[in-house]
Short mmCIF file of C-alpha atoms in Angstrom, two decimals:
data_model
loop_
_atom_site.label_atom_id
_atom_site.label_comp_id
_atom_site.label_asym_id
_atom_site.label_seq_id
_atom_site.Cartn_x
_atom_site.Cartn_y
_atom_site.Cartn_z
CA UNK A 1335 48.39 23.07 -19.04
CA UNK A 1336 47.56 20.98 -16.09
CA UNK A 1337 49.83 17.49 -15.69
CA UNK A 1338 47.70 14.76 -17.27
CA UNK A 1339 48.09 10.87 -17.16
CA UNK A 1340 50.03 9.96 -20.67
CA UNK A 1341 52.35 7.06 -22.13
CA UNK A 1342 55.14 6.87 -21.83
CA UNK A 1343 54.06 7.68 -18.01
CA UNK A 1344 58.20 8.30 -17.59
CA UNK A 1345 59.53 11.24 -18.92
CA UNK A 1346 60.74 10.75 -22.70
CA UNK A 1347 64.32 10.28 -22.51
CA UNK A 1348 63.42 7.70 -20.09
CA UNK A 1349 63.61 3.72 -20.88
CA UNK A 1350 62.56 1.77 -18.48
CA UNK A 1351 61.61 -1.27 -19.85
CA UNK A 1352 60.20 -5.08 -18.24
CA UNK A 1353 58.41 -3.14 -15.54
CA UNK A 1354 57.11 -4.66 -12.73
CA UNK A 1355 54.69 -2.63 -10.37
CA UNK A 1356 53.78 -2.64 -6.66
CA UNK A 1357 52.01 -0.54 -4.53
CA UNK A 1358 53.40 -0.02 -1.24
CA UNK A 1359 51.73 1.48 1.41
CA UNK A 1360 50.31 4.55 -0.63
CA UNK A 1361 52.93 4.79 -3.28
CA UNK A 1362 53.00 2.31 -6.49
CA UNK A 1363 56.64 1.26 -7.41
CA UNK A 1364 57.95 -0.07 -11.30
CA UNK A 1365 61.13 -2.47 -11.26
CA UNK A 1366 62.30 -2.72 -14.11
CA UNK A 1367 65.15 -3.42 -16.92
CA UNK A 1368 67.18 0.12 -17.94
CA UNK A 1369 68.01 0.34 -21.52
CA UNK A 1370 70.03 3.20 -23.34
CA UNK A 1371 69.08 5.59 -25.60
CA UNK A 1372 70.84 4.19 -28.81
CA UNK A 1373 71.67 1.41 -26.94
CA UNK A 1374 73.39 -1.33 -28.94
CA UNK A 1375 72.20 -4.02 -26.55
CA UNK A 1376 69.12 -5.07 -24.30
CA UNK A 1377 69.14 -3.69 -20.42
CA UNK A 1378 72.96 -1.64 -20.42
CA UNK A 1379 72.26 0.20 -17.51
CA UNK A 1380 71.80 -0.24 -13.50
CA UNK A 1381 68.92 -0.89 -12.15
CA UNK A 1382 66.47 2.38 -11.58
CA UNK A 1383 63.22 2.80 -9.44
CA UNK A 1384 60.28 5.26 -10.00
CA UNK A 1385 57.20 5.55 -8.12
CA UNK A 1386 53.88 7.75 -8.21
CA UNK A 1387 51.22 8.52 -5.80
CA UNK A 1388 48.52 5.65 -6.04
CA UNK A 1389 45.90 9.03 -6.08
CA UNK A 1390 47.97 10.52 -9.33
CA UNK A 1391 49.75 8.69 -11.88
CA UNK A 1392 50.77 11.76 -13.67
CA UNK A 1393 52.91 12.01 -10.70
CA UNK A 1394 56.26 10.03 -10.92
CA UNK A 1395 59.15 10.27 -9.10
CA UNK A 1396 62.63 9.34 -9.69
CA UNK A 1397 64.16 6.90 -7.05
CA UNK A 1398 67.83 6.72 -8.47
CA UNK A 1399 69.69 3.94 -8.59
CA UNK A 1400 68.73 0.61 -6.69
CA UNK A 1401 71.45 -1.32 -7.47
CA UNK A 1402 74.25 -1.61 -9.77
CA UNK A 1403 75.51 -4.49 -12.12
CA UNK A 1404 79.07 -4.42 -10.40
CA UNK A 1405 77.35 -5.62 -6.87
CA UNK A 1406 76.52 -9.16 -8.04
CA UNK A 1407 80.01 -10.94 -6.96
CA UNK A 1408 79.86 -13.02 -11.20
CA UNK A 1409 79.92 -9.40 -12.66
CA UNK A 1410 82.61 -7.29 -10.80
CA UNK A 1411 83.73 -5.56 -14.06
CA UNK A 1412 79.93 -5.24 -15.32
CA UNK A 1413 80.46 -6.64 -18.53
CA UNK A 1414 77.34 -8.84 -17.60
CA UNK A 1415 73.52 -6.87 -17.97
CA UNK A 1416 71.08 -6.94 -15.65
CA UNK A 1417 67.89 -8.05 -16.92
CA UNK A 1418 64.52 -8.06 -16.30
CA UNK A 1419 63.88 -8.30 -12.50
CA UNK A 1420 61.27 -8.60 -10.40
CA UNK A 1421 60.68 -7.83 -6.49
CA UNK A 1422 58.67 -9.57 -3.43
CA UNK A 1423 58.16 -9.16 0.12
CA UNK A 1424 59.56 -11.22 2.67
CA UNK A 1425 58.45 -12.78 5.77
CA UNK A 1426 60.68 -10.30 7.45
CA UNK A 1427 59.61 -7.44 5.69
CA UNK A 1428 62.51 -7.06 3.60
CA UNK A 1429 62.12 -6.75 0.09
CA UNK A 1430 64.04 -8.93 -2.29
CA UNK A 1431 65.02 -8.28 -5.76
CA UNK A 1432 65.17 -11.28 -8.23
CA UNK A 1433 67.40 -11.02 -11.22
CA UNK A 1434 69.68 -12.93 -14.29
CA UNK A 1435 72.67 -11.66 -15.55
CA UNK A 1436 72.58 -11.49 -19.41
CA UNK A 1437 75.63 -14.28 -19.73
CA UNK A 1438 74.65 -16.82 -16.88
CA UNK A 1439 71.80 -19.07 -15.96
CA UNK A 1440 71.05 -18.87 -12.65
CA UNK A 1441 69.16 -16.19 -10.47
CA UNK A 1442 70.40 -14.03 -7.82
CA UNK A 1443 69.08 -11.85 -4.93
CA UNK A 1444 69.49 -8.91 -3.49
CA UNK A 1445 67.91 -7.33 -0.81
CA UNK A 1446 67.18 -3.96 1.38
CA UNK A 1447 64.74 -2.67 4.25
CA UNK A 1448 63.08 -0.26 1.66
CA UNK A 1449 61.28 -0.24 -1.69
CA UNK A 1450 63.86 1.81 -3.26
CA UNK A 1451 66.81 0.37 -1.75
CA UNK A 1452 69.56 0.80 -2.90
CA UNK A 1453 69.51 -3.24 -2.70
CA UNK A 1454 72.51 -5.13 -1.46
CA UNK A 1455 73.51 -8.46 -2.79
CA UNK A 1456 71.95 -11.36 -0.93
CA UNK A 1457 72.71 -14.70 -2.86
CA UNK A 1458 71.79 -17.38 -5.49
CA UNK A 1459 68.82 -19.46 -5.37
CA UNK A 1460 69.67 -23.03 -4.90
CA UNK A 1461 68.83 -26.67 -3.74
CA UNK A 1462 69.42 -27.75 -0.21
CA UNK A 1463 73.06 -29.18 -1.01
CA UNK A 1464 74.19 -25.70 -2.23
CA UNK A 1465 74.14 -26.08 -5.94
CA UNK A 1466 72.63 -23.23 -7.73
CA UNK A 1467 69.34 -23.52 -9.42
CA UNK A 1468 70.24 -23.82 -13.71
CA UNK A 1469 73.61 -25.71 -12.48
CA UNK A 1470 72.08 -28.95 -11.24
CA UNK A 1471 72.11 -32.21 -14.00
CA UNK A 1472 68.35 -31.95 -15.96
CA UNK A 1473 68.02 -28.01 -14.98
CA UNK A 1474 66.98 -25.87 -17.90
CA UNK A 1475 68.50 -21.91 -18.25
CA UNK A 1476 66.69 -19.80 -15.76
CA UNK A 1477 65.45 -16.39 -16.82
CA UNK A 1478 63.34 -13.37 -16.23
CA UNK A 1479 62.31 -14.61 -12.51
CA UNK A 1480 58.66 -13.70 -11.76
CA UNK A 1481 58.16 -14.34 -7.95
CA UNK A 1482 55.11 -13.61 -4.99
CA UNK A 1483 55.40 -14.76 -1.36
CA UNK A 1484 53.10 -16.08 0.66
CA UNK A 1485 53.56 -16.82 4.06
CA UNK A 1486 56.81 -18.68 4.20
CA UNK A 1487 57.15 -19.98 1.00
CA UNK A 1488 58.18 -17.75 -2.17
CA UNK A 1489 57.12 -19.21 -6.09
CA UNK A 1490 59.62 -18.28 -8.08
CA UNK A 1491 58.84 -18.35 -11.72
CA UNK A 1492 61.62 -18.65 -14.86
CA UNK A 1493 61.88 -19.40 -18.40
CA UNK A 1494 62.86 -18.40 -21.42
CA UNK A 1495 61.72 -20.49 -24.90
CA UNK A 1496 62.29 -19.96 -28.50
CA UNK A 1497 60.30 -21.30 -31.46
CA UNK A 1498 61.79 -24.77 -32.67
CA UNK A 1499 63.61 -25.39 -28.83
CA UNK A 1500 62.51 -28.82 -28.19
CA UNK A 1501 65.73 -28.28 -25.26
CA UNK A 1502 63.14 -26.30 -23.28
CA UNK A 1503 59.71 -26.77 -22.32
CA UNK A 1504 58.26 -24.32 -20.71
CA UNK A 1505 57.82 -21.87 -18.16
CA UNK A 1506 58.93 -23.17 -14.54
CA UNK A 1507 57.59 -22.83 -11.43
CA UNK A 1508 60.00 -23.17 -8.07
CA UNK A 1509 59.09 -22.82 -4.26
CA UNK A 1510 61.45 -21.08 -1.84
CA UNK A 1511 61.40 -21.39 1.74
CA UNK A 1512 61.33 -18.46 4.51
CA UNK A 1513 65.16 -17.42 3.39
CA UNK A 1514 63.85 -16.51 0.16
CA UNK A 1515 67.11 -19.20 -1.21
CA UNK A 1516 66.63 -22.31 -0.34
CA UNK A 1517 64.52 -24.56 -2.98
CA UNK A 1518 61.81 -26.69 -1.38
CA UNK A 1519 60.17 -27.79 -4.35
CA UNK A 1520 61.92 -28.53 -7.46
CA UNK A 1521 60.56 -26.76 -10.74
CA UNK A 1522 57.70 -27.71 -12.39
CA UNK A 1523 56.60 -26.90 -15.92
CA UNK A 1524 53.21 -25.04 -15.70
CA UNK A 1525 52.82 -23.22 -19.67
CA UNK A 1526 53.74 -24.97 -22.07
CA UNK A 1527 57.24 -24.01 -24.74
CA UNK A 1528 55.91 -24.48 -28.40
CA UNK A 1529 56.81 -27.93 -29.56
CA UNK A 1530 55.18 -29.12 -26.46
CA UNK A 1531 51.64 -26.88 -26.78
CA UNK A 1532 49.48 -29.48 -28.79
CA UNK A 1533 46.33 -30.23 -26.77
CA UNK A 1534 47.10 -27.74 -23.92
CA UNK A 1535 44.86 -24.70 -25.63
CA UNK A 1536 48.07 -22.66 -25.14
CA UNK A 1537 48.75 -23.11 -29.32
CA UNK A 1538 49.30 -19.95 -30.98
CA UNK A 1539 50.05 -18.29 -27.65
CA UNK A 1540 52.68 -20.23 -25.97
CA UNK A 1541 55.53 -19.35 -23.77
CA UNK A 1542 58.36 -17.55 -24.40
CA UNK A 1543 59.43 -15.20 -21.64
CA UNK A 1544 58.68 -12.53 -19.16
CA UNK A 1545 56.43 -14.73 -16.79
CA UNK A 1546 55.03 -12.66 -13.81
CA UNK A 1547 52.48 -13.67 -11.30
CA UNK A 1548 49.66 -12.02 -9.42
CA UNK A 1549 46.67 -12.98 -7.29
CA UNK A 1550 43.12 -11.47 -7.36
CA UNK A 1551 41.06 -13.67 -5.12
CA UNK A 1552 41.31 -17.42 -4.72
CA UNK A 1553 42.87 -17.47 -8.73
CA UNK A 1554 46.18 -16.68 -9.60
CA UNK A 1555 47.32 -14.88 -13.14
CA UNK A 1556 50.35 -15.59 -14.72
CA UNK A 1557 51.23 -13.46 -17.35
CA UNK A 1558 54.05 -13.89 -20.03
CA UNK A 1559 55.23 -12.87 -23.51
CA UNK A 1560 54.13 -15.38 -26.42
CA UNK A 1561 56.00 -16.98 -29.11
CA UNK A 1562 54.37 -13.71 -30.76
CA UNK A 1563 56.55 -11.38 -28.96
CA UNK A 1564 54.65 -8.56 -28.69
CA UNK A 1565 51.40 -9.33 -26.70
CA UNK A 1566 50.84 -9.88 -23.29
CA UNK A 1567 49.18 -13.25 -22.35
CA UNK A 1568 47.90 -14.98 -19.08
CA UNK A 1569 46.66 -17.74 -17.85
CA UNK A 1570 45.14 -18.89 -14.53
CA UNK A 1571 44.81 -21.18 -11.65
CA UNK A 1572 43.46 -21.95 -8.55
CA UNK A 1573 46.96 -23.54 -7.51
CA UNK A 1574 50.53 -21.85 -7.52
CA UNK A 1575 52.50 -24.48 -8.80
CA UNK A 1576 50.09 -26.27 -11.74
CA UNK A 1577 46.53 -26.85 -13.52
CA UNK A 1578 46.81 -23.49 -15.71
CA UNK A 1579 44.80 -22.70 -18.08
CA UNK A 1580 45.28 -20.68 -21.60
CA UNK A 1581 43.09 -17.16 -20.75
CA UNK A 1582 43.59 -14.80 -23.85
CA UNK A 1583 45.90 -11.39 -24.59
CA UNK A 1584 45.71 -8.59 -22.58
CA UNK A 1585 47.55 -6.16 -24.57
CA UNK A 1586 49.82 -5.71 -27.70
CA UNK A 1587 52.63 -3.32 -28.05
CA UNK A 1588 51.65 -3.42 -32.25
CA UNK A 1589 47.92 -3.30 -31.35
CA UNK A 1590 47.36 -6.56 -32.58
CA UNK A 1591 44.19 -8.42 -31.87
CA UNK A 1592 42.28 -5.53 -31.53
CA UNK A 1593 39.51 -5.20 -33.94
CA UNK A 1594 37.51 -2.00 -33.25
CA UNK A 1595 38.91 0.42 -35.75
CA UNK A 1596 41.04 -1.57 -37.92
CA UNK A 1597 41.16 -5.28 -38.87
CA UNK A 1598 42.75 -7.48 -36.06
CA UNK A 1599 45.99 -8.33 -37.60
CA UNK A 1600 46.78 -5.19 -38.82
CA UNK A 1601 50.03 -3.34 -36.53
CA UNK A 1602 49.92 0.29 -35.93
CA UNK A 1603 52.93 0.59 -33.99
CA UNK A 1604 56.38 -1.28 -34.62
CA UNK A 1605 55.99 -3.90 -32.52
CA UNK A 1606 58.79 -6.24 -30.50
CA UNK A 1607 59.00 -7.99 -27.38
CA UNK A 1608 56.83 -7.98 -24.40
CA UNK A 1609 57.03 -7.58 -20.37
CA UNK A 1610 55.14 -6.19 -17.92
CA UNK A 1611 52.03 -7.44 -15.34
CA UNK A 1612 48.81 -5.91 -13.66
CA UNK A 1613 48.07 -4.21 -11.01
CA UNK A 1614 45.48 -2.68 -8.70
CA UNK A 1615 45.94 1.05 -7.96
CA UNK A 1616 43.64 2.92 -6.19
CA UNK A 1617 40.48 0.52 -6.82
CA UNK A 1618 41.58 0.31 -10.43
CA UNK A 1619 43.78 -2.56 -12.33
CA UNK A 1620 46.32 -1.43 -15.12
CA UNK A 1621 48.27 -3.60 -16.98
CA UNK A 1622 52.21 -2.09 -16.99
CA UNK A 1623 53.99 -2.89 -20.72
CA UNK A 1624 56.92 -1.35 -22.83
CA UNK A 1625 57.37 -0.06 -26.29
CA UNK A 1626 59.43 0.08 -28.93
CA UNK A 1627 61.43 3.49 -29.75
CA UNK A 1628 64.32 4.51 -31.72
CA UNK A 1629 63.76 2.43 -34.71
CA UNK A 1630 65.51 -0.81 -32.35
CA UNK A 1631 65.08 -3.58 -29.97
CA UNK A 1632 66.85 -1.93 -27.20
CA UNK A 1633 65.45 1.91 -26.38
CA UNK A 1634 62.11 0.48 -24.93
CA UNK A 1635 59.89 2.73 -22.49
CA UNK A 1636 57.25 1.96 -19.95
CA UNK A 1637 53.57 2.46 -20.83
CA UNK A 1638 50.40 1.27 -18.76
CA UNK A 1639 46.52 0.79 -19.72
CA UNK A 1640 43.57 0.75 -17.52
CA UNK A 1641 41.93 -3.19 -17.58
CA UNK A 1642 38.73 -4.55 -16.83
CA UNK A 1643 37.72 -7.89 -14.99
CA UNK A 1644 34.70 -9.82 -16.55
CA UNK A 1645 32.16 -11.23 -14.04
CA UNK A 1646 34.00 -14.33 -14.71
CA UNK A 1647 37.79 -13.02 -13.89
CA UNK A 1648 38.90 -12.90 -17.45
CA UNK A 1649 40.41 -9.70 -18.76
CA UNK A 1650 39.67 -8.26 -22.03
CA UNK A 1651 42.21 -7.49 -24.95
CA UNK A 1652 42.83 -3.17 -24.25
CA UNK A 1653 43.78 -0.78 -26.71
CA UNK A 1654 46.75 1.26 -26.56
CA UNK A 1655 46.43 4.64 -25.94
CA UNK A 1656 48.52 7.94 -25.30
CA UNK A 1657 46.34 8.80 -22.22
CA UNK A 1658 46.24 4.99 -20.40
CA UNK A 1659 42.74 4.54 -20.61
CA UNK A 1660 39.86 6.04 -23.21
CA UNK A 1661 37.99 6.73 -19.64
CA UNK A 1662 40.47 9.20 -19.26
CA UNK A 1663 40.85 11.50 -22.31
CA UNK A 1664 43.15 14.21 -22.71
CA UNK A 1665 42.01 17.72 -22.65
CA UNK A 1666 41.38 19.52 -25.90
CA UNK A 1667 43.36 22.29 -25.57
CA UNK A 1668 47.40 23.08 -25.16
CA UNK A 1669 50.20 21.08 -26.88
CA UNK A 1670 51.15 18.05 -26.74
CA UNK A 1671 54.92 16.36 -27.28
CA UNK A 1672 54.75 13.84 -30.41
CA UNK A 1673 56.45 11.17 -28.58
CA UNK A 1674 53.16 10.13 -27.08
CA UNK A 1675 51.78 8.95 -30.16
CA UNK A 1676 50.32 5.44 -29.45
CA UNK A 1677 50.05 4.47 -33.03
CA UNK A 1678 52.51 4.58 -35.84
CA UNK A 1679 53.08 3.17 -39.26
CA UNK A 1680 53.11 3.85 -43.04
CA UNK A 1681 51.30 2.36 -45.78
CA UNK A 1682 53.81 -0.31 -45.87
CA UNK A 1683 53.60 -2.54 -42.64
CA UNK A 1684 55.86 -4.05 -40.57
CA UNK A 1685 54.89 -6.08 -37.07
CA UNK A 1686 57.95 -6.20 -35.92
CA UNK A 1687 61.06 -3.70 -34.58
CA UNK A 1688 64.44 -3.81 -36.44
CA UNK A 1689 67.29 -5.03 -34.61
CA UNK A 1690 70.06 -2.90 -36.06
CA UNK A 1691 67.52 0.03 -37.05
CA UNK A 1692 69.45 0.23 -40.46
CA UNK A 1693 66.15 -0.95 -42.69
CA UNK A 1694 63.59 1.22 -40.45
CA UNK A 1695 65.90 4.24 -40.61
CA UNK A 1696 65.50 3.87 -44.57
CA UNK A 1697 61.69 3.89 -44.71
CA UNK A 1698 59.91 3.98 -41.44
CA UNK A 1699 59.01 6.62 -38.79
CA UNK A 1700 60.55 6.48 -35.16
CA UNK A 1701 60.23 8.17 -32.00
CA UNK A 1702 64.13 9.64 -30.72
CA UNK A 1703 65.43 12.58 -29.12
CA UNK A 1704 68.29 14.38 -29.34
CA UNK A 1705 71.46 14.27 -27.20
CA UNK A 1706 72.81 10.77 -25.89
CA UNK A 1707 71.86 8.81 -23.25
CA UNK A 1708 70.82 10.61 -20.05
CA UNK A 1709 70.44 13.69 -21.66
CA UNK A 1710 66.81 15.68 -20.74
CA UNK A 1711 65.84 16.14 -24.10
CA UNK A 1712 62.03 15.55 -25.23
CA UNK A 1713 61.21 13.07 -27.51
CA UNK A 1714 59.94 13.82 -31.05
CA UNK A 1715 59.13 11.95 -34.29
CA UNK A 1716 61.87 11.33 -37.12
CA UNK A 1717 61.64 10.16 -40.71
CA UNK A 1718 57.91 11.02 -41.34
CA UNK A 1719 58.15 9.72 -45.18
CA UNK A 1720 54.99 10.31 -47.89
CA UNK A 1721 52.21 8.35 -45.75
CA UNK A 1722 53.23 8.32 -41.77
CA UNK A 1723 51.01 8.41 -39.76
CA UNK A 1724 50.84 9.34 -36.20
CA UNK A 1725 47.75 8.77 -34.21
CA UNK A 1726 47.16 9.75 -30.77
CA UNK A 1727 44.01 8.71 -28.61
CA UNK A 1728 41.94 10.03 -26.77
CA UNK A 1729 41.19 13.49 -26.27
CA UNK A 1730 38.24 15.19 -25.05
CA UNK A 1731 37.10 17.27 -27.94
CA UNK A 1732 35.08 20.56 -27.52
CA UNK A 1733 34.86 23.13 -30.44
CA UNK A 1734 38.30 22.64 -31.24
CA UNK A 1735 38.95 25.02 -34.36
CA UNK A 1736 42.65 25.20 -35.04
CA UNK A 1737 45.15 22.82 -35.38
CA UNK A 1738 49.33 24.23 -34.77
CA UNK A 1739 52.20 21.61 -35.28
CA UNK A 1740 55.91 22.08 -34.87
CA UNK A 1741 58.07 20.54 -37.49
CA UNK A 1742 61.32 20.46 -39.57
CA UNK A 1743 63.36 18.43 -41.63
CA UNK A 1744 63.90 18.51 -45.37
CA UNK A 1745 60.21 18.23 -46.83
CA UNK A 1746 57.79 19.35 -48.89
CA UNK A 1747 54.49 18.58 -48.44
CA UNK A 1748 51.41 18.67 -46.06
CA UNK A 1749 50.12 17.19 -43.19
CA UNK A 1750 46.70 15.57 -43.20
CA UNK A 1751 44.51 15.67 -39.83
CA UNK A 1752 41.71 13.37 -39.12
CA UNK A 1753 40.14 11.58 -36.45
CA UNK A 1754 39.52 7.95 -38.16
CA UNK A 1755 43.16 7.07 -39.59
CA UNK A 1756 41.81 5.76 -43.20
CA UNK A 1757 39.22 8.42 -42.69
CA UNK A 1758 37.98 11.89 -43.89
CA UNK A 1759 40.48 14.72 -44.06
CA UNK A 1760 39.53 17.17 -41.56
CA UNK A 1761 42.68 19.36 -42.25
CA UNK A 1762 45.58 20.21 -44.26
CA UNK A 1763 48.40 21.50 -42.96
CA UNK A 1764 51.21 22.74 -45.45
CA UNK A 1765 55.01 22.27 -44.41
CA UNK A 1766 58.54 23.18 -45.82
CA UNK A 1767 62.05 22.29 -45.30
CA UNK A 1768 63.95 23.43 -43.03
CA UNK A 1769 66.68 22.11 -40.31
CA UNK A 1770 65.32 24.72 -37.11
CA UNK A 1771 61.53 23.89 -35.84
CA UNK A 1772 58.93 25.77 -37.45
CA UNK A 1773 55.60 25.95 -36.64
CA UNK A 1774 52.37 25.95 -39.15
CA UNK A 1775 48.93 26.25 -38.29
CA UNK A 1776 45.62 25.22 -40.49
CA UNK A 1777 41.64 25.68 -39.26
CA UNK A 1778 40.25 22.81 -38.48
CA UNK A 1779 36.59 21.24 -36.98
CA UNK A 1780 37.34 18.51 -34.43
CA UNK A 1781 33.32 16.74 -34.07
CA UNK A 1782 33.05 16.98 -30.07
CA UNK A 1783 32.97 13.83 -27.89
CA UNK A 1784 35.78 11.73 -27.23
CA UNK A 1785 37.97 11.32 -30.43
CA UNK A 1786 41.28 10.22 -31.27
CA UNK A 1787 43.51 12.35 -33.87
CA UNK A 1788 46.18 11.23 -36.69
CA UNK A 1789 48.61 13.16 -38.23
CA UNK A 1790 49.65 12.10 -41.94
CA UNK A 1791 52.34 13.21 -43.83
CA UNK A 1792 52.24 13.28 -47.42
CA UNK A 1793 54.80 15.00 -49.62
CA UNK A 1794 58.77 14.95 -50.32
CA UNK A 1795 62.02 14.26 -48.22
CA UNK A 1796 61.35 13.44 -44.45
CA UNK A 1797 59.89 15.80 -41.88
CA UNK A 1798 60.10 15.27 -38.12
CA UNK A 1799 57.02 15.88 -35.68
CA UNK A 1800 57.58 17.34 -32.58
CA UNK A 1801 54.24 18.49 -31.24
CA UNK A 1802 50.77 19.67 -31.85
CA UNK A 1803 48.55 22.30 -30.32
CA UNK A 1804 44.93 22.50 -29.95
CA UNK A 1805 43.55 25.62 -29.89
CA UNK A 1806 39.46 26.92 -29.58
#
């Protein structure tokens, strides 16, 4: 089957969370955090690079490593994680990579001649008498730097702020001169923390981490994670450094806020936190996110959508898909891995990830793989109890006429196929236990035109999903 844009865009046993894309010269780059598969913690593994073809984002590459947890001269024994980064362009041409370690509060540099390094150590960003920014008497706890140069002066922005923190207000903005160090002007607060929000037009969306900025035009976008966790929010200026305003959500990793075929509060995929920013590729803007896998907080993997600009600048709320845009359905025929299922849930709802994964192994569904970590095994779905459901949009439908999945586990029961996921039951597809993957097939009429499908299981025990074919 020919390669076809998908999320994850990574391959499956890939997590690459907190990305943060670039295109350089004709290539588009992610930076991101590296999780484990299984992981026990956030961000356990050295810093990774992929890029793709600005022409084909089916297309990705693996980089290797960039740079390793050991180089920073705090974390010689790499007990310390490197979390979410971000990269910019110098004066000089050299690119810079900004990052916290998991147990400090100050950021470092590193630097190299090349996108994909691998990045050398450079320094710690700090005031003109030497002391380190998040060290200095009235400094707040800097983390997950956001930063874009222009000209000679780099805005560096930080912050992380809980619900209840009235220790922290907000997110921070810093300027950097020409050595990409040096602090010329001190932070500033430019969203506003929750207990600080009232009258701003920031309530019920305020900041709590992942800030990242980006220009389009004379306006800048700042985009950050909410008190909500799992959306996507920006706001924008005319001004680096202050006078944002509240915009709205571009995207949920729990599909929340999106009202076109479901009620707007209602998750269909385990949500968590949030990070990620926009980008223009090829005449086209995406916005990069992560999701939630493994039934935890800390197996995420990278996933993009196509966005649109309003006359006005503004950026509507976008679905999320398996296919990164519903401009760009999937063809209706061949098979497909489960793992790229864009929705899933169960009759009973939860918005939210476990952080141990002992309650969601018990009743929910999650997307795993065999093997441990670094292993090249494809993803599948686990723990399909009596009403998972697995929904997958969009594919291109044309006189599709039989429906194939492959499946085991100890169950006993069917699987239901539609194309609305509280919606008529187009197929059923009966299924048995066993512990080797099986295949079953049922007849089915797909209407033609551009259609999502769900797969719900209903019946005994647990089955796991690891594909579906469409055949004519």
């Amino acid at each position: 089957m020919k390669k076809q844009q998908v999320n994850p865009y990574l391959p499956s046993w890939e997590y690459i969370p907190d990305a943060e894309p670039y295109v350089f010269k004709d290539r588009v780059y992610i930076y991101g955090s590296h999780d484990r598969f299984n992981g026990h913690a956030y961000c356990l593994n050295d810093y990774v690079c992929c890029s793709a073809p600005v022409e084909d984002l089916s297309d990705w590459r693996y980089e290797g490593v960039i740079y390793r947890k050991t180089e920073d001269p705090l974390n010689p024994e790499g007990a310390m994680c490197l979390y979410a980064p971000d990269v910019t362009v110098g004066s000089d041409g050299r690119y810079y990579l900004y990052y916290v370690l998991d147990k400090v509060q100050i950021v470092s540099v590193a630097v190299s001649d090349t996108p994909v390094g691998e990045y050398e150590f450079y320094g710690y960003v700090h005031y003109a008498d030497g002391t380190r920014l998040g060290e200095n008497e009235g400094d707040q706890p800097q983390f997950d730097p956001g930063v874009i140069t222009e000209g000679d002066k780099t805005y560096l922005y930080t912050g992380f702020c809980q619900k209840d923190d009235k220790s922290r207000n907000g997110a921070m903005a810093t300027v950097l001169d020409k050595d990409m160090l040096t602090i010329i002007e001190e932070p500033k607060f430019v969203i506003p923390s929750e207990p600080y929000s009232e009258g701003t037009g920031f309530e019920g969306h305020e900041f709590f981490e992942a800030p990242s900025i980006r220009k389009r035009g004379d306006k800048y976008y700042l985009i950050y994670s909410s008190i909500l966790m799992h959306e996507l929010c920006y706001a924008t200026s005319k001004n680096p450094t202050e006078g944002f305003k509240y915009q709205g959500t571009i995207v949920s990793n729990a599909d929340i806020g999106i009202d076109s075929y479901k009620d707007a509060d209602k998750p269909m995929y385990y949500g968590g936190n949030n990070h990620g920013s926009i980008v223009e590729i090829n005449d086209n803007w995406y916005i990069f996110y992560h999701r939630h896998t493994n039934g935890t907080n800390f197996s995420r993997q990278a996933c993009l959508e196509k966005i649109e600009f309003t006359a006005e600048g503004q950026i509507p709320q976008v679905e999320i898909t398996s296919s990164g845009s519903k401009d760009n359905p999937l063809l209706d025929v061949g098979e497909y891995p489960a793992y790229l299922a864009c929705n899933l849930f169960t009759d009973e709802e939860s918005v939210y990830t476990d952080f141990s994964g002992a309650w969601m192994n018990k009743q929910f569904p999650k997307i795993t793989q065999d093997g441990k970590d670094g292993d090249k095994e494809i993803g599948y779905i686990q723990n399909m109890k009596d009403s998972a459901t697995a929904g997958f949009k969009y594919f291109d439908c044309h006189k599709i006429n039989k429906v194939k999945i492959k499946v085991r586990g100890y169950c006993s029961g069917k699987f239901e196929v539609k194309t609305v996921w509280d919606g008529e039951v187009l197929a059923e597809i009966s299924v048995k236990s066993s512990n080797i993957w099986q295949e079953y097939s049922a007849a089915v009429k797909i209407p033609d035109g551009v259609q999502p499908l769900y797969f719900t299981y209903r019946g005994e025990g647990s089955a796991s999903l690891a594909s579906f074919t469409l055949l004519p």
